[in-house]
PDB file of C-alpha atoms in Angstrom:
ATOM      1  CA  SER A1129      -0.021   0.201  -0.124  1.00 39.00           C
ATOM      2  CA  ARG A1130       1.034   3.472  -0.767  1.00 41.00           C
ATOM      3  CA  PRO A1131       1.010   6.498   1.961  1.00 38.00           C
ATOM      4  CA  SER A1132      -2.162   8.471   2.240  1.00 39.00           C
ATOM      5  CA  GLU A1133      -3.228  10.479  -0.754  1.00 44.00           C
ATOM      6  CA  ARG A1134      -6.034  13.323  -0.036  1.00 38.00           C
ATOM      7  CA  SER A1135      -7.902  15.223  -2.621  1.00 33.00           C
ATOM      8  CA  PRO A1136      -9.098  18.359  -0.444  1.00 28.00           C
ATOM      9  CA  LEU A1137     -11.528  19.741  -2.490  1.00 29.00           C
ATOM     10  CA  PHE A1138     -12.767  17.900  -5.526  1.00 32.00           C
ATOM     11  CA  ALA A1139     -11.380  15.478  -7.788  1.00 34.00           C
ATOM     12  CA  ARG A1140     -12.957  14.009 -11.112  1.00 40.00           C
ATOM     13  CA  ALA A1141     -11.322  11.446 -13.383  1.00 44.00           C
ATOM     14  CA  ALA A1142     -11.952   9.682 -16.500  1.00 41.00           C
ATOM     15  CA  ALA A1143      -9.911   7.223 -18.577  1.00 39.00           C
ATOM     16  CA  GLY A1144      -7.433   6.591 -15.662  1.00 39.00           C
ATOM     17  CA  LEU A1145      -7.895   6.464 -11.730  1.00 33.00           C
ATOM     18  CA  ALA A1146      -7.459   3.831  -9.018  1.00 30.00           C
ATOM     19  CA  LEU A1147      -8.032   4.517  -5.138  1.00 28.00           C
ATOM     20  CA  VAL A1148      -7.074   2.537  -2.252  1.00 28.00           C
ATOM     21  CA  MET A1149      -7.914   3.272   1.610  1.00 26.00           C
ATOM     22  CA  VAL A1150      -8.287   1.373   4.547  1.00 27.00           C
ATOM     23  CA  GLY A1151     -11.453   2.034   6.720  1.00 27.00           C
ATOM     24  CA  VAL A1152     -12.976   1.262  10.029  1.00 27.00           C
ATOM     25  CA  VAL A1153     -13.864  -2.062  10.941  1.00 28.00           C
ATOM     26  CA  ALA A1154     -17.624  -2.834  11.233  1.00 30.00           C
ATOM     27  CA  LEU A1155     -18.845  -5.906  13.146  1.00 32.00           C
ATOM     28  CA  SER A1156     -22.074  -7.904  13.484  1.00 35.00           C
ATOM     29  CA  LEU A1157     -23.546  -6.691   9.965  1.00 38.00           C
ATOM     30  CA  PRO A1158     -25.423  -8.862   7.516  1.00 47.00           C
ATOM     31  CA  VAL A1159     -22.926 -11.031   5.861  1.00 52.00           C
ATOM     32  CA  GLN A1160     -23.177 -12.181   2.223  1.00 56.00           C
ATOM     33  CA  SER A1161     -21.170 -15.049   0.878  1.00 54.00           C
ATOM     34  CA  ALA A1162     -19.653 -15.647  -2.626  1.00 57.00           C
ATOM     35  CA  TYR A1163     -17.554 -18.488  -3.770  1.00 57.00           C
ATOM     36  CA  ALA A1164     -14.154 -16.531  -3.689  1.00 59.00           C
ATOM     37  CA  THR A1165     -13.461 -17.745  -7.588  1.00 78.00           C
ATOM     38  CA  GLY A1166     -11.993 -14.034  -8.179  1.00 89.00           C
ATOM     39  CA  THR A1167      -8.808 -13.694  -9.755  1.00 94.00           C
ATOM     40  CA  ALA A1168      -6.367 -10.552  -8.774  1.00 95.00           C
ATOM     41  CA  VAL A1169      -6.346  -8.204 -11.701  1.00 95.00           C
ATOM     42  CA  ASP A1170      -3.097  -7.445 -13.250  1.00 95.00           C
ATOM     43  CA  LEU A1171      -2.700  -3.497 -13.633  1.00 94.00           C
ATOM     44  CA  GLY A1172       0.666  -3.937 -15.450  1.00 95.00           C
ATOM     45  CA  THR A1173       2.401  -0.610 -15.635  1.00 95.00           C
ATOM     46  CA  SER A1174      -0.983   1.506 -14.822  1.00 93.00           C
ATOM     47  CA  ALA A1175      -0.467   0.034 -11.119  1.00 92.00           C
ATOM     48  CA  SER A1176       2.295   2.942 -10.911  1.00 92.00           C
ATOM     49  CA  TYR A1177      -0.071   5.756 -11.215  1.00 90.00           C
ATOM     50  CA  SER A1178      -2.225   7.682  -8.549  1.00 84.00           C
ATOM     51  CA  VAL A1179      -4.357   9.738 -11.716  1.00 81.00           C
ATOM     52  CA  LEU A1180      -4.000   8.679 -15.189  1.00 84.00           C
ATOM     53  CA  GLY A1181      -6.253  10.495 -17.473  1.00 79.00           C
ATOM     54  CA  GLY A1182      -7.635  10.009 -21.209  1.00 80.00           C
ATOM     55  CA  GLN A1183      -7.751  13.626 -22.243  1.00 79.00           C
ATOM     56  CA  SER A1184      -6.834  15.831 -19.375  1.00 78.00           C
ATOM     57  CA  VAL A1185      -6.232  16.212 -15.479  1.00 80.00           C
ATOM     58  CA  THR A1186      -7.482  19.031 -13.742  1.00 76.00           C
ATOM     59  CA  ASN A1187      -6.500  19.924  -9.986  1.00 78.00           C
ATOM     60  CA  THR A1188      -7.869  22.627  -7.723  1.00 71.00           C
ATOM     61  CA  GLY A1189      -6.108  22.730  -3.930  1.00 73.00           C
ATOM     62  CA  SER A1190      -3.677  20.934  -2.222  1.00 78.00           C
ATOM     63  CA  SER A1191      -4.249  17.433  -3.468  1.00 79.00           C
ATOM     64  CA  VAL A1192      -1.051  14.939  -2.728  1.00 83.00           C
ATOM     65  CA  LEU A1193      -0.804  12.077  -5.055  1.00 84.00           C
ATOM     66  CA  ALA A1194       1.732   9.331  -3.838  1.00 85.00           C
ATOM     67  CA  GLY A1195       2.414   7.909  -7.268  1.00 88.00           C
ATOM     68  CA  ASP A1196       2.581   8.844 -10.713  1.00 91.00           C
ATOM     69  CA  LEU A1197       0.522  11.212 -12.698  1.00 91.00           C
ATOM     70  CA  GLY A1198       0.154  10.749 -16.310  1.00 89.00           C
ATOM     71  CA  VAL A1199      -2.612  11.500 -19.202  1.00 89.00           C
ATOM     72  CA  SER A1200      -2.579   9.741 -22.709  1.00 89.00           C
ATOM     73  CA  PRO A1201      -3.807  10.348 -25.543  1.00 89.00           C
ATOM     74  CA  GLY A1202      -4.759  13.567 -24.338  1.00 89.00           C
ATOM     75  CA  THR A1203      -2.149  16.268 -23.499  1.00 92.00           C
ATOM     76  CA  SER A1204      -3.681  18.360 -20.456  1.00 88.00           C
ATOM     77  CA  ILE A1205      -2.477  18.347 -17.292  1.00 90.00           C
ATOM     78  CA  THR A1206      -2.955  21.103 -14.703  1.00 84.00           C
ATOM     79  CA  GLY A1207      -3.436  22.090 -10.991  1.00 85.00           C
ATOM     80  CA  PHE A1208       0.264  20.630 -10.167  1.00 88.00           C
ATOM     81  CA  PRO A1209       1.182  22.750  -8.117  1.00 90.00           C
ATOM     82  CA  PRO A1210      -0.658  23.524  -5.726  1.00 84.00           C
ATOM     83  CA  GLY A1211      -1.149  19.488  -6.342  1.00 85.00           C
ATOM     84  CA  THR A1212       1.753  17.506  -5.364  1.00 88.00           C
ATOM     85  CA  VAL A1213       3.041  14.770  -7.142  1.00 91.00           C
ATOM     86  CA  LEU A1214       5.495  12.332  -5.340  1.00 92.00           C
ATOM     87  CA  GLY A1215       5.849   9.952  -8.115  1.00 94.00           C
ATOM     88  CA  ASP A1216       6.790  10.895 -11.578  1.00 96.00           C
ATOM     89  CA  THR A1217       4.774  12.889 -14.140  1.00 97.00           C
ATOM     90  CA  HIS A1218       3.984  11.568 -17.846  1.00 96.00           C
ATOM     91  CA  THR A1219       2.144  13.623 -20.339  1.00 96.00           C
ATOM     92  CA  THR A1220       1.501  11.828 -23.587  1.00 95.00           C
ATOM     93  CA  ASP A1221       4.893   9.893 -23.610  1.00 96.00           C
ATOM     94  CA  ALA A1222       5.591   6.370 -24.016  1.00 97.00           C
ATOM     95  CA  HIS A1223       5.030   5.501 -20.627  1.00 96.00           C
ATOM     96  CA  ALA A1224       1.616   6.839 -20.294  1.00 95.00           C
ATOM     97  CA  SER A1225       0.384   5.338 -23.435  1.00 94.00           C
ATOM     98  CA  GLN A1226       1.387   1.889 -22.277  1.00 95.00           C
ATOM     99  CA  ALA A1227      -0.255   2.372 -18.747  1.00 94.00           C
ATOM    100  CA  GLN A1228      -3.322   3.250 -20.576  1.00 91.00           C
ATOM    101  CA  SER A1229      -3.056   0.102 -22.859  1.00 92.00           C
ATOM    102  CA  ASP A1230      -2.329  -2.262 -19.673  1.00 94.00           C
ATOM    103  CA  LEU A1231      -5.439  -0.485 -17.944  1.00 91.00           C
ATOM    104  CA  GLY A1232      -7.736  -1.329 -20.897  1.00 91.00           C
ATOM    105  CA  ILE A1233      -6.459  -4.964 -20.438  1.00 94.00           C
ATOM    106  CA  ALA A1234      -7.237  -4.977 -16.615  1.00 94.00           C
ATOM    107  CA  TYR A1235     -10.611  -3.364 -17.096  1.00 94.00           C
ATOM    108  CA  ASN A1236     -11.487  -6.135 -19.316  1.00 96.00           C
ATOM    109  CA  SER A1237     -10.034  -8.745 -17.144  1.00 96.00           C
ATOM    110  CA  ALA A1238     -12.288  -7.603 -14.591  1.00 97.00           C
ATOM    111  CA  ALA A1239     -15.596  -7.256 -16.631  1.00 97.00           C
ATOM    112  CA  SER A1240     -15.031 -10.793 -18.037  1.00 96.00           C
ATOM    113  CA  GLN A1241     -14.702 -12.848 -14.442  1.00 97.00           C
ATOM    114  CA  ALA A1242     -17.511 -15.097 -13.849  1.00 96.00           C
ATOM    115  CA  SER A1243     -19.766 -13.677 -11.512  1.00 96.00           C
ATOM    116  CA  ASP A1244     -20.594 -15.162  -7.872  1.00 96.00           C
ATOM    117  CA  ALA A1245     -23.230 -13.183  -6.782  1.00 96.00           C
ATOM    118  CA  SER A1246     -25.550 -10.513  -7.628  1.00 97.00           C
ATOM    119  CA  ILE A1247     -25.575  -7.143  -5.827  1.00 97.00           C
ATOM    120  CA  SER A1248     -27.991  -4.133  -6.309  1.00 96.00           C
ATOM    121  CA  ASP A1249     -29.106  -0.707  -4.601  1.00 96.00           C
ATOM    122  CA  ASP A1250     -26.893   0.355  -1.424  1.00 97.00           C
ATOM    123  CA  LEU A1251     -23.997  -1.832   0.009  1.00 98.00           C
ATOM    124  CA  GLY A1252     -23.937  -0.050   3.245  1.00 97.00           C
ATOM    125  CA  GLY A1253     -24.193  -1.753   6.348  1.00 97.00           C
ATOM    126  CA  SER A1254     -23.274  -5.107   5.058  1.00 97.00           C
ATOM    127  CA  THR A1255     -20.177  -7.550   5.127  1.00 98.00           C
ATOM    128  CA  LEU A1256     -19.061  -9.247   1.836  1.00 97.00           C
ATOM    129  CA  LEU A1257     -16.771 -12.176   1.929  1.00 97.00           C
ATOM    130  CA  ALA A1258     -14.377 -12.722  -0.950  1.00 97.00           C
ATOM    131  CA  GLY A1259     -15.863 -13.244  -4.577  1.00 97.00           C
ATOM    132  CA  VAL A1260     -17.059 -11.643  -7.802  1.00 98.00           C
ATOM    133  CA  TYR A1261     -20.093  -9.463  -7.202  1.00 98.00           C
ATOM    134  CA  THR A1262     -22.246  -8.116 -10.183  1.00 98.00           C
ATOM    135  CA  ALA A1263     -24.533  -5.085 -10.180  1.00 98.00           C
ATOM    136  CA  SER A1264     -26.869  -4.706 -13.485  1.00 97.00           C
ATOM    137  CA  SER A1265     -27.065  -0.934 -12.676  1.00 97.00           C
ATOM    138  CA  SER A1266     -25.988   1.585 -10.270  1.00 97.00           C
ATOM    139  CA  ILE A1267     -24.389   0.666  -6.688  1.00 97.00           C
ATOM    140  CA  GLY A1268     -24.599   3.226  -3.531  1.00 98.00           C
ATOM    141  CA  VAL A1269     -22.523   2.755  -0.427  1.00 98.00           C
ATOM    142  CA  THR A1270     -23.680   4.851   2.562  1.00 98.00           C
ATOM    143  CA  GLY A1271     -22.081   4.293   6.015  1.00 98.00           C
ATOM    144  CA  THR A1272     -19.552   1.243   6.106  1.00 98.00           C
ATOM    145  CA  LEU A1273     -19.118  -1.515   3.518  1.00 98.00           C
ATOM    146  CA  THR A1274     -16.924  -4.361   5.142  1.00 98.00           C
ATOM    147  CA  LEU A1275     -15.089  -6.699   3.232  1.00 97.00           C
ATOM    148  CA  ASP A1276     -14.169  -9.909   4.988  1.00 98.00           C
ATOM    149  CA  ALA A1277     -11.243 -12.026   3.889  1.00 97.00           C
ATOM    150  CA  GLU A1278     -11.935 -14.849   6.763  1.00 96.00           C
ATOM    151  CA  GLY A1279      -8.146 -14.885   7.368  1.00 97.00           C
ATOM    152  CA  ASP A1280      -6.878 -15.306   3.640  1.00 96.00           C
ATOM    153  CA  PRO A1281      -4.514 -12.395   2.883  1.00 93.00           C
ATOM    154  CA  ASP A1282      -4.966 -13.375  -0.913  1.00 95.00           C
ATOM    155  CA  ALA A1283      -8.744 -12.971  -0.995  1.00 96.00           C
ATOM    156  CA  VAL A1284      -9.951 -11.363  -3.885  1.00 97.00           C
ATOM    157  CA  PHE A1285     -13.066  -8.733  -4.218  1.00 97.00           C
ATOM    158  CA  ILE A1286     -13.970  -7.968  -7.810  1.00 98.00           C
ATOM    159  CA  PHE A1287     -17.173  -5.612  -8.134  1.00 98.00           C
ATOM    160  CA  GLN A1288     -18.618  -5.553 -11.666  1.00 98.00           C
ATOM    161  CA  ILE A1289     -21.074  -2.290 -11.805  1.00 98.00           C
ATOM    162  CA  GLY A1290     -23.104  -2.155 -14.970  1.00 97.00           C
ATOM    163  CA  SER A1291     -23.825   1.844 -14.661  1.00 97.00           C
ATOM    164  CA  THR A1292     -22.679   4.404 -11.562  1.00 97.00           C
ATOM    165  CA  LEU A1293     -20.742   3.691  -8.329  1.00 97.00           C
ATOM    166  CA  ILE A1294     -21.579   6.341  -5.586  1.00 97.00           C
ATOM    167  CA  THR A1295     -20.855   6.625  -2.206  1.00 97.00           C
ATOM    168  CA  ALA A1296     -22.572   8.884   0.378  1.00 97.00           C
ATOM    169  CA  PRO A1297     -20.453  11.620   2.735  1.00 96.00           C
ATOM    170  CA  ASN A1298     -18.556   9.870   5.545  1.00 96.00           C
ATOM    171  CA  SER A1299     -18.793   6.436   4.101  1.00 97.00           C
ATOM    172  CA  THR A1300     -16.259   3.924   4.495  1.00 96.00           C
ATOM    173  CA  ILE A1301     -14.851   0.658   2.787  1.00 96.00           C
ATOM    174  CA  SER A1302     -13.503  -1.335   5.652  1.00 96.00           C
ATOM    175  CA  LEU A1303     -11.051  -4.305   5.630  1.00 96.00           C
ATOM    176  CA  LEU A1304     -11.611  -7.344   8.135  1.00 97.00           C
ATOM    177  CA  ASN A1305      -9.746 -10.498   8.884  1.00 98.00           C
ATOM    178  CA  GLY A1306      -6.775  -9.823   6.580  1.00 96.00           C
ATOM    179  CA  ALA A1307      -8.475  -8.499   3.331  1.00 96.00           C
ATOM    180  CA  GLN A1308      -5.989  -6.271   1.354  1.00 94.00           C
ATOM    181  CA  SER A1309      -6.710  -3.200  -0.682  1.00 92.00           C
ATOM    182  CA  CYS A1310      -4.458  -4.277  -3.370  1.00 92.00           C
ATOM    183  CA  ASN A1311      -6.858  -7.153  -3.905  1.00 95.00           C
ATOM    184  CA  VAL A1312     -10.099  -5.144  -4.273  1.00 95.00           C
ATOM    185  CA  PHE A1313     -11.213  -4.005  -7.685  1.00 95.00           C
ATOM    186  CA  TRP A1314     -14.185  -1.700  -9.019  1.00 95.00           C
ATOM    187  CA  GLN A1315     -15.076  -2.190 -12.640  1.00 96.00           C
ATOM    188  CA  VAL A1316     -17.430   0.838 -13.338  1.00 94.00           C
ATOM    189  CA  ALA A1317     -19.275   0.952 -16.715  1.00 95.00           C
ATOM    190  CA  SER A1318     -20.133   4.648 -16.274  1.00 92.00           C
ATOM    191  CA  SER A1319     -18.754   7.169 -13.591  1.00 91.00           C
ATOM    192  CA  ALA A1320     -17.864   6.677 -10.162  1.00 89.00           C
ATOM    193  CA  THR A1321     -18.323   9.352  -7.511  1.00 91.00           C
ATOM    194  CA  LEU A1322     -16.818   9.414  -3.820  1.00 90.00           C
ATOM    195  CA  ASP A1323     -18.579  12.067  -1.918  1.00 92.00           C
ATOM    196  CA  THR A1324     -17.181  14.133   0.917  1.00 88.00           C
ATOM    197  CA  ASN A1325     -14.822  12.396   3.509  1.00 90.00           C
ATOM    198  CA  THR A1326     -14.987   8.841   2.110  1.00 91.00           C
ATOM    199  CA  GLN A1327     -12.427   6.367   2.865  1.00 92.00           C
ATOM    200  CA  PHE A1328     -12.327   4.068   0.050  1.00 91.00           C
ATOM    201  CA  VAL A1329     -10.485   0.722  -0.564  1.00 89.00           C
ATOM    202  CA  GLY A1330      -9.447  -0.658  -3.875  1.00 90.00           C
ATOM    203  CA  THR A1331      -8.926   0.023  -7.457  1.00 90.00           C
ATOM    204  CA  ILE A1332     -11.755   2.067  -9.493  1.00 89.00           C
ATOM    205  CA  MET A1333     -11.521   1.278 -13.263  1.00 90.00           C
ATOM    206  CA  ALA A1334     -14.311   3.445 -14.627  1.00 86.00           C
ATOM    207  CA  LEU A1335     -15.073   4.041 -18.459  1.00 86.00           C
ATOM    208  CA  THR A1336     -16.594   7.590 -18.194  1.00 81.00           C
ATOM    209  CA  SER A1337     -15.185   9.390 -14.892  1.00 80.00           C
ATOM    210  CA  ILE A1338     -14.161   9.430 -11.432  1.00 79.00           C
ATOM    211  CA  THR A1339     -14.960  12.084  -8.753  1.00 79.00           C
ATOM    212  CA  ALA A1340     -13.755  12.322  -5.377  1.00 78.00           C
ATOM    213  CA  ASN A1341     -15.084  15.452  -3.333  1.00 78.00           C
ATOM    214  CA  ASN A1342     -13.507  16.992  -0.361  1.00 78.00           C
ATOM    215  CA  GLY A1343     -11.787  15.251   2.224  1.00 81.00           C
ATOM    216  CA  THR A1344     -11.808  11.936   0.317  1.00 79.00           C
ATOM    217  CA  THR A1345      -8.690   9.895   1.400  1.00 75.00           C
ATOM    218  CA  ALA A1346      -6.689   7.108  -0.614  1.00 59.00           C
ATOM    219  CA  ARG A1347      -3.467   4.953  -0.223  1.00 54.00           C
ATOM    220  CA  ARG A1348      -3.277   3.838  -3.901  1.00 54.00           C
ATOM    221  CA  SER A1349      -4.399   5.012  -7.228  1.00 44.00           C
ATOM    222  CA  ARG A1350      -7.188   5.607  -9.547  1.00 53.00           C
ATOM    223  CA  HIS A1351      -7.570   4.312 -12.926  1.00 56.00           C
ATOM    224  CA  SER A1352      -9.959   4.066 -15.858  1.00 52.00           C
ATOM    225  CA  PRO A1353      -9.804   2.629 -19.257  1.00 55.00           C
ATOM    226  CA  ARG A1354      -9.096   4.842 -22.064  1.00 47.00           C
ATOM    227  CA  ARG A1355     -12.214   7.039 -23.578  1.00 44.00           C
ATOM    228  CA  HIS A1356     -11.235   9.893 -25.881  1.00 34.00           C
ATOM    229  CA  HIS A1357     -13.986  12.187 -24.991  1.00 32.00           C
ATOM    230  CA  THR A1358     -13.471  12.244 -21.412  1.00 35.00           C
ATOM    231  CA  THR A1359     -11.746  14.387 -18.986  1.00 35.00           C
ATOM    232  CA  THR A1360      -9.886  13.702 -15.535  1.00 38.00           C
ATOM    233  CA  ARG A1361     -10.360  16.206 -12.961  1.00 40.00           C
ATOM    234  CA  TRP A1362      -9.300  16.918  -9.602  1.00 40.00           C
ATOM    235  CA  ARG A1363      -9.881  19.982  -7.544  1.00 36.00           C
TER     236      ARG A1363
END
């Protein structure tokens, strides 16, 4: 896991983002079991990025990115500074292009894995075991969603979301019993929005956009497969 990353005001990303965060442990919640058939997604070279945009990346405020920042095939990165990039910045170069290619492969890998269980509506207040979870439409998280590895540090959680992923303010994705943020993947067919003060876990791969509002905290990166018409934005 990487050091904490914070987007103090507003963050929006499309064509490249992934985010990891450890939340507060929640106990005695309803438990939904899957069959634990998911396989960890190989992010390739995109794994080094905190933000990887398709057309542009825009930041307003003192966001801190622990990993790399990049854009491809677009050319626009603005707002750094005041944002801080602790890794390298790649603007329409070979590294960013390869990362976008690898990200597309990763997205398809997550999307193609066989589903273990269906999910719908809001996942807050529930505990999920390892597996591949599929939503035909939008998914929300209000409060705490707990991911329970049952003592297996290699347990994989994959979420295949047919439309949008939206968290409510002050929501948390919590890891329990050895669950690892690097083994949590969110494949989003539309856009993801992490509302104010969300503590999120996993890699988001969204086709349209990813937005992280004031106080959102992460320990990894954000990624979305390439969409030439989309814009990545942090502020």
